[in-house]
Coordinates of C-alpha atoms and ligand atoms in Angstrom, one line a residue:
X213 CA 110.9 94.2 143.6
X214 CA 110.0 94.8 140.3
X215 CA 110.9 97.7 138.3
X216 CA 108.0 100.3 137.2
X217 CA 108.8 101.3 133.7
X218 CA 107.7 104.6 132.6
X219 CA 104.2 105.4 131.1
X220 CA 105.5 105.4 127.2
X221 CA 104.8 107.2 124.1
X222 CA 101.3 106.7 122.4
X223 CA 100.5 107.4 118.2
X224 CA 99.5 110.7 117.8
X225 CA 96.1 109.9 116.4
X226 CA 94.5 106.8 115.2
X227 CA 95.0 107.2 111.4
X228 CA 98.9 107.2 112.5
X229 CA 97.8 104.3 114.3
X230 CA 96.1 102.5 111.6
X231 CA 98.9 103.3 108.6
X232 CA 102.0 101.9 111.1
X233 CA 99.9 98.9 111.8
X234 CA 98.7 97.9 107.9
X235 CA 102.3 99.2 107.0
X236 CA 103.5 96.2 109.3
X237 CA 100.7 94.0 107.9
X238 CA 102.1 94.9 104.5
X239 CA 104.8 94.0 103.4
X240 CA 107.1 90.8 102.0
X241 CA 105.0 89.1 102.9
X242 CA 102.5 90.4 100.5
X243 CA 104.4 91.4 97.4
X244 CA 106.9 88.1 97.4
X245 CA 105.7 85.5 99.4
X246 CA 102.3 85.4 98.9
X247 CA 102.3 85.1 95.8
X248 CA 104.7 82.8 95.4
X249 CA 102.8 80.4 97.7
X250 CA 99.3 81.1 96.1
X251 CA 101.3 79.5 92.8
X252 CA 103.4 76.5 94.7
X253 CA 100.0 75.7 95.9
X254 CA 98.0 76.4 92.8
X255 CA 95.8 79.3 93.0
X256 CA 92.5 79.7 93.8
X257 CA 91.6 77.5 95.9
X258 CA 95.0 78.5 98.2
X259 CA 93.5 81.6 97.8
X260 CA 90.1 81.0 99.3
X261 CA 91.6 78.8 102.3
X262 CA 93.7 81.7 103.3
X263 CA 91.0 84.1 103.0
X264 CA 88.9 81.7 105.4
X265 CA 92.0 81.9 107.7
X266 CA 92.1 85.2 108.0
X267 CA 88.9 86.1 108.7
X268 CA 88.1 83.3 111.2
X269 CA 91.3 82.8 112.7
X270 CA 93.8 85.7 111.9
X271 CA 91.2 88.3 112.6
X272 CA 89.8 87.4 116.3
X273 CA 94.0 86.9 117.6
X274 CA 95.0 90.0 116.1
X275 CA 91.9 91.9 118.1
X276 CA 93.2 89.8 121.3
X277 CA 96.8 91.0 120.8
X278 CA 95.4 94.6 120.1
X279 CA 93.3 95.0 123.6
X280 CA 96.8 93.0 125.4
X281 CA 99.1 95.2 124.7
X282 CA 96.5 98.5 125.3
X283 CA 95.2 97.0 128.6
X284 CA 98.7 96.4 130.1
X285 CA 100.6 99.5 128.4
X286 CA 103.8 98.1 127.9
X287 CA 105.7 95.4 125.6
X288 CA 104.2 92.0 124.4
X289 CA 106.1 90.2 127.7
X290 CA 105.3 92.8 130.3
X291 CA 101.5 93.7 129.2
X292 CA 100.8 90.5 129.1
X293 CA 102.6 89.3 132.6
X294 CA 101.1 92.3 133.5
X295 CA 97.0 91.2 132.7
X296 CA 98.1 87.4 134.1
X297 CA 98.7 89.1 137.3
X298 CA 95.5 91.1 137.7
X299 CA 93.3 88.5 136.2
X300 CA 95.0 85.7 139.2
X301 CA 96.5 84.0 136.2
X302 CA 100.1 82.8 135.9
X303 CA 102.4 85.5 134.8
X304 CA 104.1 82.7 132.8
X305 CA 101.7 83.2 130.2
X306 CA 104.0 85.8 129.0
X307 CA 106.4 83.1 127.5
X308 CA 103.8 84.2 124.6
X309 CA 105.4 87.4 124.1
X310 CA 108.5 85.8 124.5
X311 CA 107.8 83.1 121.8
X312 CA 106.7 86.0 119.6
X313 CA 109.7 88.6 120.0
X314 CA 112.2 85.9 119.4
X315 CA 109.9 84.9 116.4
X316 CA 110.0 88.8 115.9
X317 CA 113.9 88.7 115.7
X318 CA 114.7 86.1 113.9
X319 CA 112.4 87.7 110.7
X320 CA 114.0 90.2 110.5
X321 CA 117.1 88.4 110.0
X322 CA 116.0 86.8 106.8
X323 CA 113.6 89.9 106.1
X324 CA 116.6 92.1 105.5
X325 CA 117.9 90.0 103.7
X326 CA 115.4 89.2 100.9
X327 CA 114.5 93.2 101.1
X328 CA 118.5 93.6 100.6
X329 CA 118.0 92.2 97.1
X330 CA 115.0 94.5 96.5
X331 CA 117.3 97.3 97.2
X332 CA 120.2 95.6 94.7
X333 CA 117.1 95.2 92.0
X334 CA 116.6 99.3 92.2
X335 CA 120.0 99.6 91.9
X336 CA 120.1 97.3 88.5
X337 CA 117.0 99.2 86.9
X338 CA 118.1 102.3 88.1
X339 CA 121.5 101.5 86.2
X340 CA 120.3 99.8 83.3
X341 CA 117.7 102.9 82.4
X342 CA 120.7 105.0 83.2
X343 CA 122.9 103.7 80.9
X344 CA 120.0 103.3 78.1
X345 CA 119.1 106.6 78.6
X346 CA 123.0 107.6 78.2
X347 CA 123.1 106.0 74.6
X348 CA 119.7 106.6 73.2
X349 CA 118.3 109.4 74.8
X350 CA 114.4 109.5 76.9
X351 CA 113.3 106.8 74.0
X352 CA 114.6 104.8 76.6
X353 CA 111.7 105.2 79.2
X354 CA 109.8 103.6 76.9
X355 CA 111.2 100.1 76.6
X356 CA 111.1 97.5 78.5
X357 CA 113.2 96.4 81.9
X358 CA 116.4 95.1 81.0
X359 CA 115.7 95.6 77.2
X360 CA 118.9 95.2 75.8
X361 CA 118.9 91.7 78.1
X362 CA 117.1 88.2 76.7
X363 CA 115.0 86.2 79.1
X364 CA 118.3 84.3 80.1
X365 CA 120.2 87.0 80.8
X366 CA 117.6 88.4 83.1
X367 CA 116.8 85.6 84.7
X368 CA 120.9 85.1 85.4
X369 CA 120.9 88.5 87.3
X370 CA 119.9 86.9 90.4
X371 CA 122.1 83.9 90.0
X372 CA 125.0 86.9 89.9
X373 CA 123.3 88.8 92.5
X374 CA 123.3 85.6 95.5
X375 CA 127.2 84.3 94.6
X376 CA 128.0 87.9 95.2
X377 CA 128.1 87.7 98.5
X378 CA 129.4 91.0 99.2
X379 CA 127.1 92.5 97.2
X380 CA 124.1 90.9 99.1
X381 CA 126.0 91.7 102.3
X382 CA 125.9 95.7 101.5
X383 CA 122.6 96.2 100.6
X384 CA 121.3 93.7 103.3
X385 CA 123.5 96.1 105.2
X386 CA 122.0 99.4 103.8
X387 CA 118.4 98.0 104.6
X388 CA 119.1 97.4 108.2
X389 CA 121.1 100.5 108.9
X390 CA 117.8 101.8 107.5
X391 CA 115.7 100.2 110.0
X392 CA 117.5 101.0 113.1
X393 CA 117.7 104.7 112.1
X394 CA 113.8 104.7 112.1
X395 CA 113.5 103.0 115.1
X396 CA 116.5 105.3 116.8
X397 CA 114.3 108.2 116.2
X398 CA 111.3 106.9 118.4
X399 CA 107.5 106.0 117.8
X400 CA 106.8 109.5 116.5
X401 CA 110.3 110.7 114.5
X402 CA 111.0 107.6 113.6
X403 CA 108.2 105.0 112.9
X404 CA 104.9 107.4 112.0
X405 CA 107.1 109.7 109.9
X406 CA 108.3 107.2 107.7
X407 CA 104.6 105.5 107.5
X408 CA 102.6 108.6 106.9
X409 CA 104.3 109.3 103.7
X410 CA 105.4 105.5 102.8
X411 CA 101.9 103.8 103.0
X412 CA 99.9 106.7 101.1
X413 CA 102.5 106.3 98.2
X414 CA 102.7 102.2 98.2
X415 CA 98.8 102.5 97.5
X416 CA 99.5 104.8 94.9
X417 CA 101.9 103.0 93.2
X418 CA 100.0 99.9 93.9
X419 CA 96.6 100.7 92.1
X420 CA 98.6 102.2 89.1
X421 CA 100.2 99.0 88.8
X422 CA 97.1 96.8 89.0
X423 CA 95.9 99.0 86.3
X424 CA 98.7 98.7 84.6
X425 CA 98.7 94.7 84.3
X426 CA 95.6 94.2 83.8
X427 CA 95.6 96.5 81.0
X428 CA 98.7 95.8 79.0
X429 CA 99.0 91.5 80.5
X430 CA 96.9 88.8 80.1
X431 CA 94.1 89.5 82.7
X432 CA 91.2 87.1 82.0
X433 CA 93.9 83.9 83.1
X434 CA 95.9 86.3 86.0
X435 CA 92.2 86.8 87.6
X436 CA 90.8 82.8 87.1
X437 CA 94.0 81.9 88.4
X438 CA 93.6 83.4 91.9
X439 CA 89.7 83.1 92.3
X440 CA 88.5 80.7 90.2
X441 CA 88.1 77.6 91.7
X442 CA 85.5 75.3 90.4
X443 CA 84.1 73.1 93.5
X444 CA 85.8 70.1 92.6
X445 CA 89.1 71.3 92.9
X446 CA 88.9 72.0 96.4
X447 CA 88.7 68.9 97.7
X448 CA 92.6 67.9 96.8
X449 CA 93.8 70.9 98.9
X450 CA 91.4 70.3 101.5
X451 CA 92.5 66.6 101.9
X452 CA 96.0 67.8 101.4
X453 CA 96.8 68.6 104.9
X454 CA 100.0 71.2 103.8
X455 CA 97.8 74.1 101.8
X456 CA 95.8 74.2 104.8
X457 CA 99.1 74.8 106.8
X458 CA 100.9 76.7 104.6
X459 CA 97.6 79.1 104.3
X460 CA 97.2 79.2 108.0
X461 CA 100.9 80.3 108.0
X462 CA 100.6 82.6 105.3
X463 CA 97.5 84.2 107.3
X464 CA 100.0 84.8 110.4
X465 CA 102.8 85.6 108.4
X466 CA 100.8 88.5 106.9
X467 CA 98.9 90.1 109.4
X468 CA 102.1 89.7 111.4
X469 CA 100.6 87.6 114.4
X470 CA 102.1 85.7 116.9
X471 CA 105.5 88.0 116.8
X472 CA 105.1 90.2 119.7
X473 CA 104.5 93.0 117.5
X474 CA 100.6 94.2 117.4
X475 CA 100.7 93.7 121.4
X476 CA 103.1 96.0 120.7
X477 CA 101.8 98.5 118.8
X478 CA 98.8 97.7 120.7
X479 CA 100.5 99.5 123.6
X480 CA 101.0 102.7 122.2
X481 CA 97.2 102.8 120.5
X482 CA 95.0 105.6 122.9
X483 CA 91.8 104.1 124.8
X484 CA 89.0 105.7 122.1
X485 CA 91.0 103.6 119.4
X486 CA 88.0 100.9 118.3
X487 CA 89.7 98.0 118.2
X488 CA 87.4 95.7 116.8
X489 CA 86.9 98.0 113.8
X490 CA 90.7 98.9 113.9
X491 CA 91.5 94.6 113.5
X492 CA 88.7 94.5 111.0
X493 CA 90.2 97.6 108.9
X494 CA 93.7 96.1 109.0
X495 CA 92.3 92.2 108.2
X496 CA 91.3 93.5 104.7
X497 CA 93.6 96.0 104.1
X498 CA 96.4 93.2 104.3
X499 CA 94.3 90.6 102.1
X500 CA 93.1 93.3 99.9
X501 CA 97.0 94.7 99.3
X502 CA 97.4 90.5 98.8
X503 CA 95.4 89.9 95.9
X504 CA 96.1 93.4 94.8
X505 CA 99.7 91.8 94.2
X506 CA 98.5 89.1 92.6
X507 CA 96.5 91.5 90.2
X508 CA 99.5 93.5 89.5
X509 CA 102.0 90.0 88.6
X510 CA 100.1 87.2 88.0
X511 CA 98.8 89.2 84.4
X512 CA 102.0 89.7 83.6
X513 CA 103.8 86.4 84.5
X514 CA 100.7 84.7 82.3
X515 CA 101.3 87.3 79.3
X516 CA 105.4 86.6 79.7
X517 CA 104.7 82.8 79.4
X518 CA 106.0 82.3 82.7
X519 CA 105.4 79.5 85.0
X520 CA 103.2 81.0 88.1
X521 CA 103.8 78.4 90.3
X522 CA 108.2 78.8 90.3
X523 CA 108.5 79.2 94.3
X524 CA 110.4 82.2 96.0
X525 CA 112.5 83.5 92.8
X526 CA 108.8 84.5 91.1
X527 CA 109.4 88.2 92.2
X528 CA 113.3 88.1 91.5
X529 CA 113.2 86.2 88.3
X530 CA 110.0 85.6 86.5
X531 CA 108.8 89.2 86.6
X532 CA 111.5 91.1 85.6
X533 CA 111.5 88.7 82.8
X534 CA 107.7 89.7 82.6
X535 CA 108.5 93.7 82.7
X536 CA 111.0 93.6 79.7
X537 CA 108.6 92.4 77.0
X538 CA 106.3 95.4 78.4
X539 CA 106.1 98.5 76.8
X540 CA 107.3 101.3 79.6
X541 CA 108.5 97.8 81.8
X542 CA 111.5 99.1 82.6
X543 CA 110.0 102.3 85.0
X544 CA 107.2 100.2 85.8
X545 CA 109.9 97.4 87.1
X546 CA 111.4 100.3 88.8
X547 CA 108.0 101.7 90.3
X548 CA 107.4 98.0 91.6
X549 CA 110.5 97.9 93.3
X550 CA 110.3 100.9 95.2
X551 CA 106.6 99.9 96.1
X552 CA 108.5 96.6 97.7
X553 CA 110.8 98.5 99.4
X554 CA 108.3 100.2 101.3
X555 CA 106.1 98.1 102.2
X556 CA 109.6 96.1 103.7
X557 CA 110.6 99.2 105.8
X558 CA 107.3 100.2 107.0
X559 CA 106.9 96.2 108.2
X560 CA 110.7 96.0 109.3
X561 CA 110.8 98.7 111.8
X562 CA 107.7 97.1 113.3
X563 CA 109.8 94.0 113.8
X564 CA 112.7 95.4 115.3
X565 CA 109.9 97.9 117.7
X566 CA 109.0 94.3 119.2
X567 CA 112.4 93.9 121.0
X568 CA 113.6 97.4 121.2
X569 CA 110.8 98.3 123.1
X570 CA 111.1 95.2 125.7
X571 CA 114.6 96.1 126.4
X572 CA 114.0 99.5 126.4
X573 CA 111.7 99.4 128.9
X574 CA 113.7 96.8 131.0
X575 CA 116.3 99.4 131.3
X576 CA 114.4 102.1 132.6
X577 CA 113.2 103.3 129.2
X578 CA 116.1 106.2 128.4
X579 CA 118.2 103.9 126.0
X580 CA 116.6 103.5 123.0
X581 CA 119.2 104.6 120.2
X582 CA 122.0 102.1 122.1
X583 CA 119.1 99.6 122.0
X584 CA 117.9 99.8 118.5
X585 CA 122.0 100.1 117.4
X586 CA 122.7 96.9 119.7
X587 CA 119.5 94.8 118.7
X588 CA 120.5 95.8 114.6
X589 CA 123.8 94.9 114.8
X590 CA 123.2 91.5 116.8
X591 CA 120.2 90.9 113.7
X592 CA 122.6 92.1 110.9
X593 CA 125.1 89.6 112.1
X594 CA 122.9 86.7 111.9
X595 CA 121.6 87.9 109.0
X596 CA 125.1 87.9 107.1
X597 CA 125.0 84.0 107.4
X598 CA 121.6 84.3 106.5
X599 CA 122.6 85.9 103.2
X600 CA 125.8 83.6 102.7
X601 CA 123.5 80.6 102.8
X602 CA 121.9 81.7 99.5
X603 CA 125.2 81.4 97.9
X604 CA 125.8 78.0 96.5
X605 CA 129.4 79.2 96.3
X606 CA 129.7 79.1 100.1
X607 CA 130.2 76.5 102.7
X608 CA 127.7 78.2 104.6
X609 CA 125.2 77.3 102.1
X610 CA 125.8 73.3 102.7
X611 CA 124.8 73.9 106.7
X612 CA 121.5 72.5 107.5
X613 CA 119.8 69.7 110.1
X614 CA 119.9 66.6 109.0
X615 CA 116.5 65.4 106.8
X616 CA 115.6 63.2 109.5
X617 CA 114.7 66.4 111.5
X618 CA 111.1 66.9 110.5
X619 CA 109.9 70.0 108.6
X620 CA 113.4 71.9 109.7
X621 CA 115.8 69.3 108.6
X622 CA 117.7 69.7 104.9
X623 CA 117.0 73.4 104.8
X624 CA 119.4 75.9 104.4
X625 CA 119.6 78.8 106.8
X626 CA 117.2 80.9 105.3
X627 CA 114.8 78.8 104.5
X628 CA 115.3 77.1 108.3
X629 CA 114.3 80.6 110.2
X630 CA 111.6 81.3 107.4
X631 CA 110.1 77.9 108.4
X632 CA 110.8 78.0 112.0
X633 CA 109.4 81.2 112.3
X634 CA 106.4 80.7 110.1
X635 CA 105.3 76.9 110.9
X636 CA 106.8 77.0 114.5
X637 CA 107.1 80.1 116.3
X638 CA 104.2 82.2 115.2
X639 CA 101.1 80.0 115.2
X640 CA 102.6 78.8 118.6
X641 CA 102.6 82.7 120.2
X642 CA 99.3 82.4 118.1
X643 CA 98.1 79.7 119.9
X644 CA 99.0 80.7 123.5
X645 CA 97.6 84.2 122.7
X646 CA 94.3 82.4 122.3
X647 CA 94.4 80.6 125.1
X648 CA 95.2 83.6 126.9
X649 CA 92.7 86.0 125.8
X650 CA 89.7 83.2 125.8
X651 CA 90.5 81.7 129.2
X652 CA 92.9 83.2 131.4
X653 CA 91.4 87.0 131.0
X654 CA 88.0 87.4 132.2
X655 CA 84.9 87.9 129.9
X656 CA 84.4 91.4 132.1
X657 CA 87.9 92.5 131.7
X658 CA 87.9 91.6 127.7
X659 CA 84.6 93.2 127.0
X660 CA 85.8 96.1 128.5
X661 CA 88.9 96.3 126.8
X662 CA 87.4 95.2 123.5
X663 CA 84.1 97.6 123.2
X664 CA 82.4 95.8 121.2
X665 CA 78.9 97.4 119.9
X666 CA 76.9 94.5 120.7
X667 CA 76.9 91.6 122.8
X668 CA 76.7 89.5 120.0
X669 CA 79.6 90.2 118.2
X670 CA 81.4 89.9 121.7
X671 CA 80.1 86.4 122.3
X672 CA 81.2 85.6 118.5
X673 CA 84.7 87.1 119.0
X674 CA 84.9 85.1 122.8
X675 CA 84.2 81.8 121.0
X676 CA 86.1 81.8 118.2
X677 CA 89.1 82.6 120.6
X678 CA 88.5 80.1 122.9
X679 CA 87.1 77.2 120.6
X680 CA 88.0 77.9 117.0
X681 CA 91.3 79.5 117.2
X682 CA 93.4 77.1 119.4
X683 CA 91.9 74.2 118.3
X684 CA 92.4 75.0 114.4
X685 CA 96.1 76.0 115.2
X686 CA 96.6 73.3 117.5
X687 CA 95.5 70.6 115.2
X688 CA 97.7 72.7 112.4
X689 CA 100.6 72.3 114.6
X690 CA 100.7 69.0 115.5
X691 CA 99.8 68.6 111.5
X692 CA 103.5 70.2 110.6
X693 CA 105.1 68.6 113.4
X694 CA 104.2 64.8 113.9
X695 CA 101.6 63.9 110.7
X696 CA 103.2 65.8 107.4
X697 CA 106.2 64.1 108.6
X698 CA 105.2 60.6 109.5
X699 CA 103.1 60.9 106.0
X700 CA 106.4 61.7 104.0
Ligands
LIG242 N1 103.5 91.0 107.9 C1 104.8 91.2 107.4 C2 104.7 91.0 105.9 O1 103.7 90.7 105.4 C3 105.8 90.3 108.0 C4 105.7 90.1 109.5 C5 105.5 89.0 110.2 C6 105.9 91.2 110.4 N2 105.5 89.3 111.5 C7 105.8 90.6 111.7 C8 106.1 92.5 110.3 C9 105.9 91.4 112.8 C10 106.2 93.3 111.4 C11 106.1 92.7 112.6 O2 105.7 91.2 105.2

């Protein structure tokens, strides 16, 4: 006999609802890896694939995981064994929320990580202005970051910070300890307090330092360089199988699909929530806070000097560098930071939310501080080895599959769950949530759920499900897994 769970909590309104989801959209994922990726894969014409992905792939999954997870009013695996089971489906269609929790999990293990040495960066700025402040007074605010540093020096700091491992450890620690405090406290305490004031103030910070960049860097080659791309120069990435799939990743990764997670927070939305407007709202929210980013570094990389296209260290290395030729760099470094820091917790909380609330609710629903404490720890843990893999100073670093393995194999530990997650895991749960929401649930049951205005847009949204999404991931999929390889 199966267990009834408790009716759970819901948002207290929909703009709480619409700030904890973009504040999950938002994050990392933004402010460090897109642009990184955007310049490993050379700009603008990245940049226009992954806007195609999102719109026409990203955005009709995340309004299916929306209407799962309110229709069946509980966590990605029991919403969505819940729907299989009315619609005469299979309830082994929720392996999808099962493929996305783990997913889910195994982020945040690397999240914390990489948000750790955000932390450890405010910390640095905090103590360099500090100390500059100490010996020559406020005329301090008004140099750079680092401004008694060269470029080397700089650029060394995160060289110290990752064969430091305890250093790495504590503030990965501090993060996560973070994270399970806010998810302790509940959907309301916990998750909308810390969103309601967090998101407001990134957008704040955000705009003032687009404005900032473009006015003091180098705009005119920061803006050509993520949308100008003359015809002609699509047609390499296009052939080029791996932008594709690293935009198509990069759109999942972003809106934070395929991890349990918007069923999820789908489950706690109240029935006069629009969801299609709701998806729509959070689709270019995340892409416009994207390309925001890119506004607000690119500029400044281009005025620095600096190589765009230097792969995950761009945020760590290359724009600090940037901030301390800037006049005022050093509180504008420091402003960024924090901005980084919250788009991490208000997106890290969401990841933790996806398993916390399954367990939760397989244990009756009354345990939610010994969950979140359990979950955290079990995530810190792995996320310790996580952050000794970055230090070339320790054996853990030298683990990895063998480079026979394809896509997985000669990564180190980080980089393994970042690609395992982001190439494996999430357009998989993607894919099955298609597959799901196109053919297993009923058109009656999803128009219901979805409200649509018109028919038309239903009949667009039904299509693209069915049709467009699984077969674009699909082919993406067996892309990564069998072609990219065989091709070398
Ligand atoms: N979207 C988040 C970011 O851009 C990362 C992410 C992926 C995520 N999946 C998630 C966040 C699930 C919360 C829940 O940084």
């Amino acid at each position: 006999m199966a267990i009834q769970p408790a009716e759970h909590e819901h948002w207290s309104s929909r703009l709480a609802f619409i700030m904890a989801a973009i504040g999950s959209a938002v994050g990392l994922g933004n402010l460090w890896r897109f642009p990184f990726t955007a310049g490993e894969s050379g700009g603008g014409a990245f940049v226009l694939i992954y806007v195609l992905c999102v719109f026409l792939i990203g955005l009709p999954v995340l309004a299916a995981e929306l209407f799962i997870g309110r229709r069946g009013q509980l966590s990605a695996i029991g919403a969505t064994a819940k729907i299989a089971r009315a619609e005469g489906a299979s309830p082994a269609w929720s392996v999808l929320g099962w493929v996305g929790m783990i997913g889910a999990f195994l982020i945040l293990t690397f999240y914390s990580v990489i948000a750790g040495w955000v932390l450890a960066y405010i910390a640095m700025l905090v103590g360099d202005l500090a100390a500059r402040i100490g010996t020559d007074g406020l005329g301090a605010l008004a140099a750079g970051a680092f401004a008694n540093d060269g470029a080397d020096a700089i650029g060394a700091r995160l060289g110290a910070l990752l064969t430091d491992s305890p250093r790495m450890i504590l503030f990965h620690a501090i993060f996560m300890a973070a994270t399970v405090f806010l998810v302790a406290r509940g959907l309301k305490g916990g998750i909308e307090a810390a969103v309601k004031f967090m998101m407001p103030a990134f957008f704040v910070m955000l705009l003032a330092l687009v404005g900032f960049s473009l006015l003091t860097g180098d705009a005119v080659r920061g803006i050509n360089y993520l949308f100008g791309v003359r015809p002609g120069e699509l047609i390499g990435p296009l052939s080029d199988g791996s932008i594709i799939v690293s935009a198509l990743g990069q759109a999942f990764f972003s809106l934070s699909l395929g991890s349990a997670m918007m069923i999820t927070y789908g489950s706690y939305m109240t029935r006069d929530t629009d969801i299609p407007r709701t998806s729509r709202f959070v689709a270019i929210s995340d892409t416009g806070v994207a390309l925001l980013a890119g506004l607000a570094i690119f500029p400044i990389v281009f005025q620095a000097g600096i190589d765009p296209a230097g792969g995950p260290t761009l945020l760590f290395q290359a724009l600090p560098i940037a901030f301390n030729s800037m006049p005022g760099g050093g509180i504008v470094a420091l402003v960024f930071f924090i901005l980084a820091f919250f788009a991490a917790v208000t997106s890290s909380i969401a990841l933790l939310e996806a398993s916390v609330s399954y367990v939760d609710e397989r244990s009756q629903g009354n345990h939610r501080v010994v969950v979140a404490i359990t979950l955290g720890a079990i995530c810190f843990a792995i996320g310790v080895v996580n952050a000794l893999s970055q230090n070339p100073n320790s054996p853990v670093s030298a683990i990895a599959l063998p480079d026979a393995v394809p896509l997985l194999g000669g990564k180190n530990l980080l980089d393994f769950f970042d690609t395992l997650t982001g190439n494996i895991l999430l357009p998989l749960a993607a894919f099955l949530t298609a597959l799901f929401a196109g053919w297993a649930v009923s058109a009656t049951s999803a128009r219901e759920e979805l409200g649509f205005k018109s028919e038309a847009w239903f009949a667009r949204w039904r299509f693209l499900v069915r049709w467009v999404c699984p077969i674009a991931i699909g082919a993406i999929l067996i892309y990564g897994a069998v072609v990219a390889p065989l091709l070398g």
